[in-house]
Short mmCIF file of C-alpha atoms and ligand atoms in Angstrom, two decimals:
data_model
loop_
_atom_site.label_atom_id
_atom_site.label_comp_id
_atom_site.label_asym_id
_atom_site.label_seq_id
_atom_site.Cartn_x
_atom_site.Cartn_y
_atom_site.Cartn_z
CA MET R 559 -10.40 5.09 -8.40
CA SER R 560 -13.28 2.99 -7.13
CA LEU R 561 -13.21 1.59 -3.61
CA SER R 562 -14.50 -1.73 -4.96
CA ALA R 563 -11.01 -2.23 -6.39
CA LEU R 564 -9.75 -2.88 -2.84
CA PRO R 565 -8.94 -6.56 -2.19
CA LYS R 566 -11.61 -8.62 -0.42
CA VAL R 567 -10.88 -9.75 3.14
CA ASP R 568 -11.38 -13.46 2.40
CA ARG R 569 -9.14 -13.39 -0.66
CA VAL R 570 -6.35 -11.77 1.36
CA LEU R 571 -6.74 -14.42 4.06
CA ASP R 572 -6.08 -17.12 1.44
CA ALA R 573 -2.68 -15.62 0.54
CA GLU R 574 0.38 -17.79 1.09
CA ALA R 575 2.05 -15.08 3.26
CA LEU R 576 -0.69 -15.46 5.86
CA ALA R 577 -0.51 -19.24 6.32
CA GLU R 578 1.91 -19.00 9.26
CA PRO R 579 0.17 -16.08 11.04
CA LEU R 580 -3.18 -17.93 10.66
CA ARG R 581 -1.72 -21.02 12.37
CA ARG R 582 -0.15 -18.95 15.15
CA LEU R 583 -2.80 -16.29 15.86
CA GLY R 584 -6.01 -17.90 14.56
CA ARG R 585 -8.45 -16.72 11.91
CA ARG R 586 -10.26 -14.10 13.99
CA ALA R 587 -7.11 -12.21 14.96
CA VAL R 588 -5.69 -12.22 11.43
CA ARG R 589 -9.02 -11.21 9.92
CA ALA R 590 -9.08 -8.22 12.30
CA LEU R 591 -5.60 -7.22 11.12
CA VAL R 592 -6.66 -7.49 7.46
CA ARG R 593 -9.63 -5.24 8.19
CA ASP R 594 -7.37 -2.67 9.94
CA VAL R 595 -4.94 -2.63 7.02
CA LEU R 596 -7.75 -2.35 4.46
CA ALA R 597 -9.29 0.53 6.43
CA VAL R 598 -6.03 2.47 6.12
CA HIS R 599 -5.90 1.77 2.38
CA ARG R 600 -9.55 2.73 1.95
CA GLU R 601 -8.67 6.21 3.29
CA ARG R 602 -5.67 6.42 0.96
CA VAL R 603 -7.73 5.34 -2.06
CA ARG R 604 -10.28 8.02 -1.17
CA GLY R 605 -7.37 10.46 -1.19
CA GLY R 606 -6.45 9.36 -4.73
CA SER R 607 -3.92 6.53 -4.20
CA THR R 608 -4.00 3.36 -6.30
CA PRO R 609 -5.48 0.37 -4.46
CA PRO R 610 -2.95 -2.20 -3.20
CA SER R 611 -2.89 -5.74 -4.56
CA GLU R 612 -3.98 -8.74 -2.49
CA SER R 613 -0.39 -9.77 -1.99
CA ASP R 614 0.66 -6.26 -0.87
CA VAL R 615 -2.04 -6.32 1.79
CA ALA R 616 -1.13 -9.87 2.81
CA LEU R 617 2.54 -8.91 3.24
CA GLU R 618 1.60 -5.88 5.29
CA VAL R 619 -0.62 -8.02 7.52
CA ALA R 620 2.16 -10.61 7.92
CA GLY R 621 4.48 -7.82 9.08
CA LEU R 622 1.92 -6.64 11.61
CA ALA R 623 1.34 -10.20 12.79
CA ALA R 624 5.07 -10.58 13.43
CA ALA R 625 5.03 -7.37 15.48
CA ARG R 626 2.05 -8.71 17.48
CA ALA R 627 4.32 -11.45 18.75
CA ARG R 628 5.63 -8.73 21.05
CA ARG R 629 3.67 -7.64 24.12
CA SER R 630 0.35 -6.03 23.25
CA LEU R 631 1.19 -3.03 25.45
CA THR R 632 4.56 -2.35 23.81
CA PRO R 633 6.19 0.65 25.53
CA VAL R 634 6.59 3.45 22.98
CA ILE R 635 8.30 6.83 22.91
CA ASN R 636 5.72 9.56 22.43
CA ALA R 637 7.38 12.24 20.31
CA THR R 638 4.08 13.67 19.05
CA GLY R 639 4.01 16.60 21.47
CA VAL R 640 0.48 15.60 22.53
CA VAL R 641 0.73 15.16 26.30
CA LEU R 642 -2.54 13.29 26.93
CA HIS R 643 -2.43 11.04 23.88
CA THR R 644 -5.46 8.75 24.09
CA ASN R 645 -4.05 6.13 21.71
CA LEU R 646 -0.85 6.03 23.74
CA GLY R 647 -2.50 5.55 27.12
CA ARG R 648 -2.94 9.17 28.28
CA ALA R 649 -1.11 9.81 31.58
CA PRO R 650 2.20 8.09 32.37
CA LEU R 651 2.25 7.57 36.15
CA PRO R 652 4.68 9.04 38.66
CA LYS R 653 7.42 6.83 40.08
CA ALA R 654 5.67 6.72 43.46
CA SER R 655 2.60 5.17 41.80
CA LEU R 656 4.71 2.50 40.11
CA ASP R 657 6.24 1.60 43.48
CA ALA R 658 2.79 1.48 45.07
CA ILE R 659 1.51 -0.85 42.32
CA ALA R 660 4.55 -3.11 42.66
CA GLN R 661 4.10 -3.31 46.44
CA THR R 662 0.40 -4.13 46.19
CA ALA R 663 -0.06 -6.31 43.15
CA GLY R 664 1.48 -9.56 44.35
CA VAL R 665 0.23 -9.63 47.94
CA TYR R 666 -2.98 -9.34 49.94
CA SER R 667 -3.83 -5.83 51.09
CA ALA R 668 -6.29 -4.20 53.46
CA LEU R 669 -8.51 -3.28 50.52
CA GLU R 670 -11.79 -3.51 52.43
CA MET R 671 -10.60 -4.12 55.96
CA ASP R 672 -9.72 -1.83 58.82
CA VAL R 673 -6.81 -3.81 60.23
CA GLU R 674 -6.91 -2.11 63.65
CA LEU R 675 -10.59 -2.81 64.14
CA GLY R 676 -10.52 -6.11 62.29
CA ALA R 677 -13.72 -5.00 60.63
CA ARG R 678 -14.89 -4.47 57.08
CA THR R 679 -14.59 -0.96 55.62
CA GLN R 680 -15.54 0.70 52.41
CA ARG R 681 -13.19 0.08 49.47
CA GLY R 682 -11.24 3.17 48.46
CA LEU R 683 -12.30 5.10 51.57
CA ALA R 684 -8.90 6.74 52.09
CA VAL R 685 -8.55 7.96 48.49
CA GLU R 686 -12.12 9.17 48.40
CA LEU R 687 -11.59 11.15 51.63
CA ALA R 688 -8.36 12.57 50.18
CA LEU R 689 -10.11 13.58 46.95
CA ALA R 690 -12.91 15.28 48.91
CA GLU R 691 -10.34 17.08 51.05
CA LEU R 692 -8.31 18.17 48.02
CA THR R 693 -11.30 19.62 46.18
CA GLY R 694 -13.18 20.99 49.18
CA ALA R 695 -16.14 18.66 48.55
CA GLU R 696 -18.44 17.12 51.16
CA ASP R 697 -17.83 13.67 49.71
CA ALA R 698 -16.19 11.92 46.76
CA LEU R 699 -16.64 8.67 44.84
CA ILE R 700 -14.12 7.10 42.48
CA VAL R 701 -15.19 4.92 39.55
CA ASN R 702 -13.52 3.39 36.50
CA ASN R 703 -13.41 6.45 34.24
CA ASN R 704 -15.24 9.70 33.70
CA ALA R 705 -17.68 8.11 31.27
CA ALA R 706 -18.71 5.79 34.13
CA ALA R 707 -18.94 8.78 36.49
CA VAL R 708 -21.36 10.61 34.19
CA LEU R 709 -23.38 7.47 33.48
CA LEU R 710 -23.73 6.76 37.21
CA CYS R 711 -24.85 10.32 38.02
CA LEU R 712 -27.43 10.34 35.24
CA SER R 713 -28.69 6.86 36.00
CA THR R 714 -28.99 7.30 39.78
CA LEU R 715 -30.57 10.74 39.62
CA GLY R 716 -32.28 10.58 36.26
CA ALA R 717 -33.61 7.11 35.41
CA GLY R 718 -37.27 7.43 34.45
CA ARG R 719 -37.06 11.20 34.75
CA GLU R 720 -35.74 14.11 32.67
CA VAL R 721 -32.30 15.68 32.33
CA ILE R 722 -32.00 19.13 30.78
CA VAL R 723 -29.00 19.85 28.52
CA SER R 724 -28.15 22.70 26.16
CA ARG R 725 -28.13 21.77 22.45
CA GLY R 726 -24.67 23.38 22.32
CA GLU R 727 -23.37 20.72 24.71
CA LEU R 728 -24.71 17.56 23.04
CA VAL R 729 -21.16 16.72 22.06
CA GLU R 730 -19.06 13.69 21.27
CA ILE R 731 -15.87 13.81 23.34
CA GLY R 732 -14.03 11.07 21.45
CA GLY R 733 -13.66 7.35 21.91
CA GLY R 734 -17.40 7.05 21.37
CA PHE R 735 -18.48 9.12 24.39
CA ARG R 736 -21.60 10.90 23.12
CA ILE R 737 -23.70 12.78 25.62
CA PRO R 738 -27.09 11.87 24.05
CA ASP R 739 -26.13 8.16 23.92
CA VAL R 740 -24.91 8.06 27.52
CA LEU R 741 -28.08 9.81 28.59
CA ALA R 742 -30.24 7.33 26.70
CA ARG R 743 -28.41 4.41 28.31
CA SER R 744 -28.89 5.91 31.79
CA GLY R 745 -32.65 5.61 31.41
CA ALA R 746 -33.12 9.37 31.70
CA ARG R 747 -35.00 11.31 29.05
CA LEU R 748 -33.01 14.06 27.37
CA VAL R 749 -34.67 17.46 27.27
CA GLU R 750 -32.77 19.69 24.85
CA VAL R 751 -32.87 23.43 25.32
CA GLY R 752 -31.54 26.42 23.37
CA THR R 753 -29.81 26.15 20.02
CA THR R 754 -26.41 24.93 18.93
CA ASN R 755 -24.84 28.37 19.34
CA ARG R 756 -27.04 30.15 21.87
CA THR R 757 -28.66 28.99 25.09
CA ARG R 758 -29.89 31.26 27.88
CA ALA R 759 -30.63 30.63 31.55
CA GLN R 760 -34.33 31.25 30.76
CA ASP R 761 -34.32 28.29 28.34
CA TYR R 762 -33.43 25.98 31.21
CA ALA R 763 -35.91 27.61 33.60
CA ARG R 764 -38.77 27.14 31.13
CA ALA R 765 -37.95 23.45 30.63
CA ILE R 766 -38.02 22.53 34.32
CA THR R 767 -41.05 20.48 35.39
CA GLU R 768 -41.83 18.07 38.22
CA ARG R 769 -40.19 15.35 36.07
CA THR R 770 -36.82 17.13 36.00
CA ALA R 771 -34.07 15.14 37.71
CA CYS R 772 -31.19 17.56 37.16
CA LEU R 773 -29.59 20.08 34.87
CA LEU R 774 -26.46 18.79 33.13
CA ARG R 775 -23.66 21.11 32.13
CA VAL R 776 -20.98 19.58 29.87
CA HIS R 777 -17.51 20.97 29.29
CA PRO R 778 -17.25 21.09 25.48
CA SER R 779 -13.65 19.80 25.72
CA ASN R 780 -12.23 19.39 22.23
CA PHE R 781 -14.94 21.42 20.57
CA LYS R 782 -15.43 25.15 20.30
CA ILE R 783 -18.10 27.36 18.82
CA THR R 784 -17.07 30.90 18.02
CA GLY R 785 -18.91 33.94 16.71
CA PHE R 786 -22.56 34.57 17.60
CA THR R 787 -22.66 32.47 20.74
CA GLU R 788 -24.06 32.71 24.22
CA ARG R 789 -24.36 30.42 27.17
CA PRO R 790 -25.14 31.19 30.77
CA SER R 791 -22.35 31.16 33.32
CA LEU R 792 -22.21 28.23 35.69
CA ALA R 793 -23.35 30.58 38.47
CA GLU R 794 -26.49 31.58 36.52
CA LEU R 795 -27.27 27.95 35.84
CA VAL R 796 -26.80 27.03 39.48
CA ALA R 797 -29.20 29.84 40.42
CA VAL R 798 -31.86 28.46 38.04
CA ALA R 799 -31.39 24.90 39.28
CA HIS R 800 -31.54 25.79 42.95
CA ALA R 801 -34.50 28.14 42.53
CA HIS R 802 -36.39 25.05 41.34
CA ASP R 803 -34.82 22.72 43.86
CA VAL R 804 -33.08 20.48 41.30
CA PRO R 805 -29.38 19.59 41.38
CA LEU R 806 -26.84 20.72 38.83
CA VAL R 807 -24.39 18.10 37.54
CA LYS R 808 -21.24 19.32 35.84
CA ASP R 809 -19.20 17.05 33.54
CA LEU R 810 -15.86 18.84 33.76
CA GLY R 811 -13.83 16.26 31.79
CA GLY R 812 -10.26 17.48 32.15
CA GLY R 813 -10.13 17.59 35.93
CA LEU R 814 -7.95 20.62 36.57
CA VAL R 815 -7.36 21.11 40.31
CA HIS R 816 -5.97 24.17 42.03
CA GLY R 817 -2.83 22.52 43.33
CA LEU R 818 -1.13 22.96 39.95
CA SER R 819 1.17 25.95 40.13
CA ASP R 820 0.20 29.22 38.50
CA GLU R 821 3.19 28.81 36.22
CA VAL R 822 1.73 25.62 34.76
CA LEU R 823 -1.64 27.20 34.27
CA ALA R 824 -0.10 30.15 32.48
CA ALA R 825 2.16 27.96 30.30
CA ALA R 826 -0.81 26.11 28.92
CA ASP R 827 -3.09 29.12 28.94
CA LEU R 828 -5.20 27.16 31.37
CA GLU R 829 -6.04 30.15 33.53
CA ARG R 830 -9.45 30.42 31.97
CA GLU R 831 -10.14 26.71 32.53
CA PRO R 832 -12.52 26.08 35.41
CA THR R 833 -11.08 23.96 38.22
CA VAL R 834 -12.97 21.29 40.13
CA GLU R 835 -12.86 23.46 43.27
CA ARG R 836 -14.21 26.44 41.38
CA CYS R 837 -17.18 24.49 40.02
CA LEU R 838 -18.02 23.29 43.53
CA ALA R 839 -17.59 26.76 45.03
CA THR R 840 -19.92 28.12 42.35
CA GLY R 841 -22.56 25.70 43.56
CA ALA R 842 -22.46 22.66 41.25
CA ASP R 843 -23.96 19.79 43.24
CA LEU R 844 -21.89 17.07 41.54
CA VAL R 845 -18.73 17.46 39.45
CA CYS R 846 -17.40 14.56 37.32
CA PHE R 847 -13.88 14.48 35.87
CA SER R 848 -11.20 12.13 34.55
CA LEU R 849 -8.37 11.16 36.86
CA ASP R 850 -6.04 10.40 33.92
CA LYS R 851 -6.25 13.71 32.09
CA LEU R 852 -4.94 16.91 33.73
CA PHE R 853 -5.02 15.19 37.11
CA GLY R 854 -2.22 12.93 35.87
CA GLY R 855 -3.26 9.71 37.62
CA PRO R 856 -4.42 6.22 36.63
CA GLN R 857 -7.56 5.71 34.54
CA GLY R 858 -10.46 6.70 36.74
CA GLY R 859 -13.39 9.03 37.19
CA GLY R 860 -13.89 11.28 40.17
CA ILE R 861 -17.33 12.41 41.36
CA VAL R 862 -17.23 15.09 44.02
CA GLY R 863 -19.93 17.20 45.62
CA SER R 864 -22.92 17.03 47.91
CA GLY R 865 -22.68 14.43 50.68
CA PRO R 866 -26.25 13.07 50.34
CA LEU R 867 -26.04 12.88 46.53
CA VAL R 868 -22.65 11.11 46.52
CA GLU R 869 -24.01 8.68 49.09
CA ARG R 870 -26.99 7.92 46.80
CA LEU R 871 -24.55 7.19 43.96
CA ARG R 872 -22.44 4.97 46.20
CA ARG R 873 -25.48 2.86 47.14
CA ASP R 874 -26.64 2.37 43.55
CA PRO R 875 -26.02 -1.22 42.35
CA LEU R 876 -24.50 0.27 39.19
CA ALA R 877 -21.67 1.72 41.34
CA ARG R 878 -20.67 -1.83 42.22
CA ALA R 879 -20.24 -2.62 38.53
CA LEU R 880 -18.16 0.52 37.97
CA ARG R 881 -15.88 0.20 40.99
CA VAL R 882 -12.11 0.56 40.64
CA ASP R 883 -9.63 -2.18 41.36
CA LYS R 884 -6.95 -2.16 44.03
CA LEU R 885 -4.13 -1.29 41.62
CA THR R 886 -5.96 1.89 40.62
CA ILE R 887 -6.32 2.83 44.26
CA ALA R 888 -2.63 2.08 44.86
CA ALA R 889 -1.58 4.23 41.89
CA LEU R 890 -3.94 7.08 42.76
CA GLU R 891 -2.86 7.55 46.37
CA PRO R 892 0.58 9.10 45.60
CA VAL R 893 -0.93 11.33 42.88
CA LEU R 894 -3.47 12.69 45.34
CA ALA R 895 -0.71 13.24 47.87
CA ALA R 896 1.39 15.12 45.29
CA HIS R 897 -1.55 17.40 44.42
CA GLY R 898 -2.11 17.94 48.14
CA ARG R 899 1.52 19.05 48.60
CA GLY R 900 1.36 21.20 45.46
CA ASP R 901 4.18 19.07 44.05
CA GLY R 902 3.22 19.10 40.37
CA ALA R 903 6.82 18.43 39.33
CA SER R 904 6.50 14.81 40.51
CA ILE R 905 3.43 14.19 38.31
CA PRO R 906 4.66 13.52 34.74
CA VAL R 907 1.64 15.05 32.99
CA VAL R 908 1.91 18.23 35.02
CA ALA R 909 5.68 18.44 34.53
CA MET R 910 5.30 17.96 30.75
CA ILE R 911 2.65 20.67 30.47
CA ALA R 912 4.84 23.01 32.55
CA ALA R 913 8.07 22.39 30.59
CA ARG R 914 9.48 25.60 29.10
CA ARG R 915 10.45 25.96 25.48
CA ASP R 916 14.02 27.02 26.36
CA ASP R 917 14.59 23.82 28.29
CA LEU R 918 13.03 21.72 25.53
CA ARG R 919 15.32 23.36 22.96
CA LYS R 920 18.28 22.37 25.14
CA ARG R 921 17.12 18.77 25.14
CA VAL R 922 16.77 18.77 21.37
CA GLU R 923 20.27 20.25 21.05
CA GLY R 924 21.47 17.49 23.39
CA TRP R 925 20.01 14.86 21.01
CA ARG R 926 21.77 16.56 18.09
CA VAL R 927 25.10 16.52 19.90
CA ALA R 928 24.63 12.83 20.76
CA LEU R 929 23.89 12.09 17.08
CA GLY R 930 27.23 13.59 16.01
CA ASP R 931 27.70 13.62 12.23
CA LEU R 932 24.49 11.66 11.74
CA GLY R 933 22.58 14.68 13.04
CA SER R 934 23.99 17.08 10.46
CA GLY R 935 20.81 17.19 8.37
CA THR R 936 18.58 17.71 11.41
CA GLU R 937 17.41 20.97 12.94
CA CYS R 938 15.92 22.24 16.19
CA VAL R 939 12.60 23.90 15.33
CA ASP R 940 9.86 25.64 17.33
CA THR R 941 6.54 23.81 17.38
CA ALA R 942 3.10 24.03 18.96
CA ALA R 943 2.50 21.00 21.18
CA ALA R 944 -0.89 20.23 22.71
CA VAL R 945 -2.40 19.13 26.00
CA GLY R 946 -4.62 16.68 24.09
CA GLY R 947 -6.88 13.99 25.47
CA GLY R 948 -9.94 15.81 24.22
CA THR R 949 -9.30 18.16 27.10
CA LEU R 950 -9.11 21.61 25.66
CA ALA R 951 -10.05 22.89 22.26
CA GLU R 952 -7.10 25.21 22.01
CA ALA R 953 -4.26 25.99 24.40
CA PRO R 954 -1.23 25.19 22.21
CA LEU R 955 2.00 24.77 24.19
CA ALA R 956 5.10 26.58 22.89
CA SER R 957 7.39 23.63 22.28
CA ALA R 958 10.54 22.52 20.46
CA ALA R 959 11.27 19.55 18.22
CA LEU R 960 14.00 17.84 16.29
CA ALA R 961 13.17 18.07 12.57
CA LEU R 962 14.58 15.17 10.56
CA PRO R 963 15.99 15.78 7.06
CA ALA R 964 13.34 16.36 4.40
CA GLY R 965 12.68 13.43 2.09
CA ASP R 966 10.41 10.43 2.43
CA ALA R 967 8.65 11.64 5.61
CA ASP R 968 6.08 8.81 5.61
CA GLY R 969 8.85 6.25 5.21
CA LEU R 970 10.87 7.77 8.08
CA ALA R 971 7.83 7.94 10.35
CA ARG R 972 7.10 4.27 9.60
CA ALA R 973 10.72 3.28 10.30
CA LEU R 974 10.49 5.09 13.65
CA ARG R 975 7.28 3.23 14.55
CA GLU R 976 8.85 -0.09 13.60
CA ALA R 977 11.98 0.56 15.68
CA SER R 978 12.57 -0.89 19.11
CA PRO R 979 11.29 0.87 21.13
CA PRO R 980 8.78 2.27 18.64
CA VAL R 981 8.88 6.06 18.32
CA VAL R 982 5.66 7.87 17.40
CA ALA R 983 6.40 11.17 15.64
CA ARG R 984 4.38 13.73 13.75
CA ILE R 985 4.78 15.06 10.23
CA ALA R 986 4.45 18.77 9.43
CA ASP R 987 5.27 20.47 6.14
CA GLY R 988 6.73 17.25 4.78
CA ARG R 989 9.19 16.79 7.66
CA VAL R 990 9.23 14.37 10.57
CA LEU R 991 9.17 16.24 13.90
CA LEU R 992 10.16 14.72 17.24
CA ASP R 993 8.73 16.96 19.95
CA ALA R 994 10.80 17.02 23.14
CA ARG R 995 7.86 17.88 25.38
CA THR R 996 6.43 14.38 25.52
CA VAL R 997 9.64 12.35 25.38
CA LEU R 998 10.13 11.28 29.00
CA PRO R 999 13.56 12.44 30.23
CA ASP R 1000 14.81 8.90 30.83
CA GLN R 1001 13.96 7.95 27.23
CA ASP R 1002 16.50 10.34 25.68
CA ALA R 1003 19.20 7.66 25.28
CA ALA R 1004 16.80 5.15 23.71
CA LEU R 1005 15.50 7.80 21.32
CA VAL R 1006 19.01 8.75 20.22
CA GLY R 1007 19.81 5.04 19.69
CA VAL R 1008 16.80 4.60 17.40
CA LEU R 1009 17.63 7.81 15.50
CA ARG R 1010 21.24 6.76 14.96
CA ALA R 1011 20.16 3.49 13.36
CA ILE R 1012 17.53 5.12 11.16
CA LEU R 1013 19.62 8.09 10.04
CA ALA R 1014 22.57 5.80 9.29
CA ALA R 1015 20.33 3.59 7.14
CA ALA R 1016 18.74 6.61 5.39
CA GLY R 1017 22.08 8.37 4.80
C1 PLP L 1959 -12.73 13.02 28.50
C2 PLP L 1959 -14.12 13.39 28.82
C3 PLP L 1959 -15.06 12.40 29.14
C4 PLP L 1959 -14.72 10.94 29.15
O1 PLP L 1959 -13.81 10.67 30.19
P1 PLP L 1959 -13.06 9.24 30.26
O2 PLP L 1959 -12.23 9.34 31.51
O3 PLP L 1959 -12.28 9.12 29.02
O4 PLP L 1959 -14.11 8.20 30.37
C5 PLP L 1959 -16.35 12.81 29.42
N1 PLP L 1959 -16.69 14.10 29.41
C6 PLP L 1959 -15.81 15.10 29.13
C7 PLP L 1959 -16.28 16.52 29.13
C8 PLP L 1959 -14.49 14.77 28.81
O5 PLP L 1959 -13.61 15.74 28.52
#
């Protein structure tokens, strides 16, 4: 079936069903919805489905427009089993962070003032000191996200100069973060070395000239090359960089820190993952990582490492444009404290990664009991959940899920998304699976309520 058989955006906008949404939301918003709906259908048509009619698309858009009358950040139940789900806002914050935000948001705070001295201080000083302390770094800087952290490092050190990267690490992390594009935007010139599958320390050494600003090492995150591969260890790369007196910048992405208990690391097979501390101890001069991936905090990017280099970054005018707001600082403080105490259990992301399959099975059985007769067609099944967030290529987590009765899986999944609160599930082998790992413990009752309504309607 040809894609040209898909309805045209302007024709759909003329449909009667969209008159009210157009008045309420305006043409731009409704046009964007039509495009989103048509994009989904385009994929389906490519997969062999028949194209929808104009009025089908218009009705679908009207339904979406009605849903948009709700808050844009509708709270949802994440039953996908993907802990760091980018489309669902990555890390849910600990209770202590919520309290800190509530206490800070509506009042003035000593954001850039030392109240004892009555003098101006640096914004975020306390959290930056705590991050440096936690990771054993000389200094730390916190910016809006890890993409900003990498951009700042490359721009401050590399603008007008050269940055050396392995061809095997010229990756796209997701959400449009592409190493070559970020490098281009920083004003640094990319010098590629090695090949996609094999790069040696010598390749870097040969590429170093007086124009070299730094070597960049990128954690491949959600991407893995297997087979005939080779890349130097971080230690070998550090040796090459330092022999030529250039700094080594490591984009670590996930932001694993040592405080997480060994049990957690083992559960997620994260033992082989480098930690921030380890990268620094190995000699990386700057390490960049997300604060809302494995670290479990608010959206942010940490840069830790050499005192003089971090100070150069801090003084760059670009740092001013990438600075975090006070609510981020408020939310981050308790997370840093929890890592410092080794109290992973109080950080939701860490607790979810650490959850054991036996305990998850018990929760699923609890849902089944609460469903009573309505749960008779459901089953507790073993699944493989994921850390997600473009953090690790593999590391499946042994998990457990409630499998809904076989049948119209797409229809059930849609009904779950349209429920209040919306439940996002996953479909495997034609069945809808609700993974217990990512359902927050205090959402159990709401989830059972939604399931009761949907199973009653389906039965
Ligand atoms: C996730 C990731 C990024 C982007 O981090 P954000 O916090 O999403 O901006 C950059 N580099 C690596 C290696 C990553 O894993």
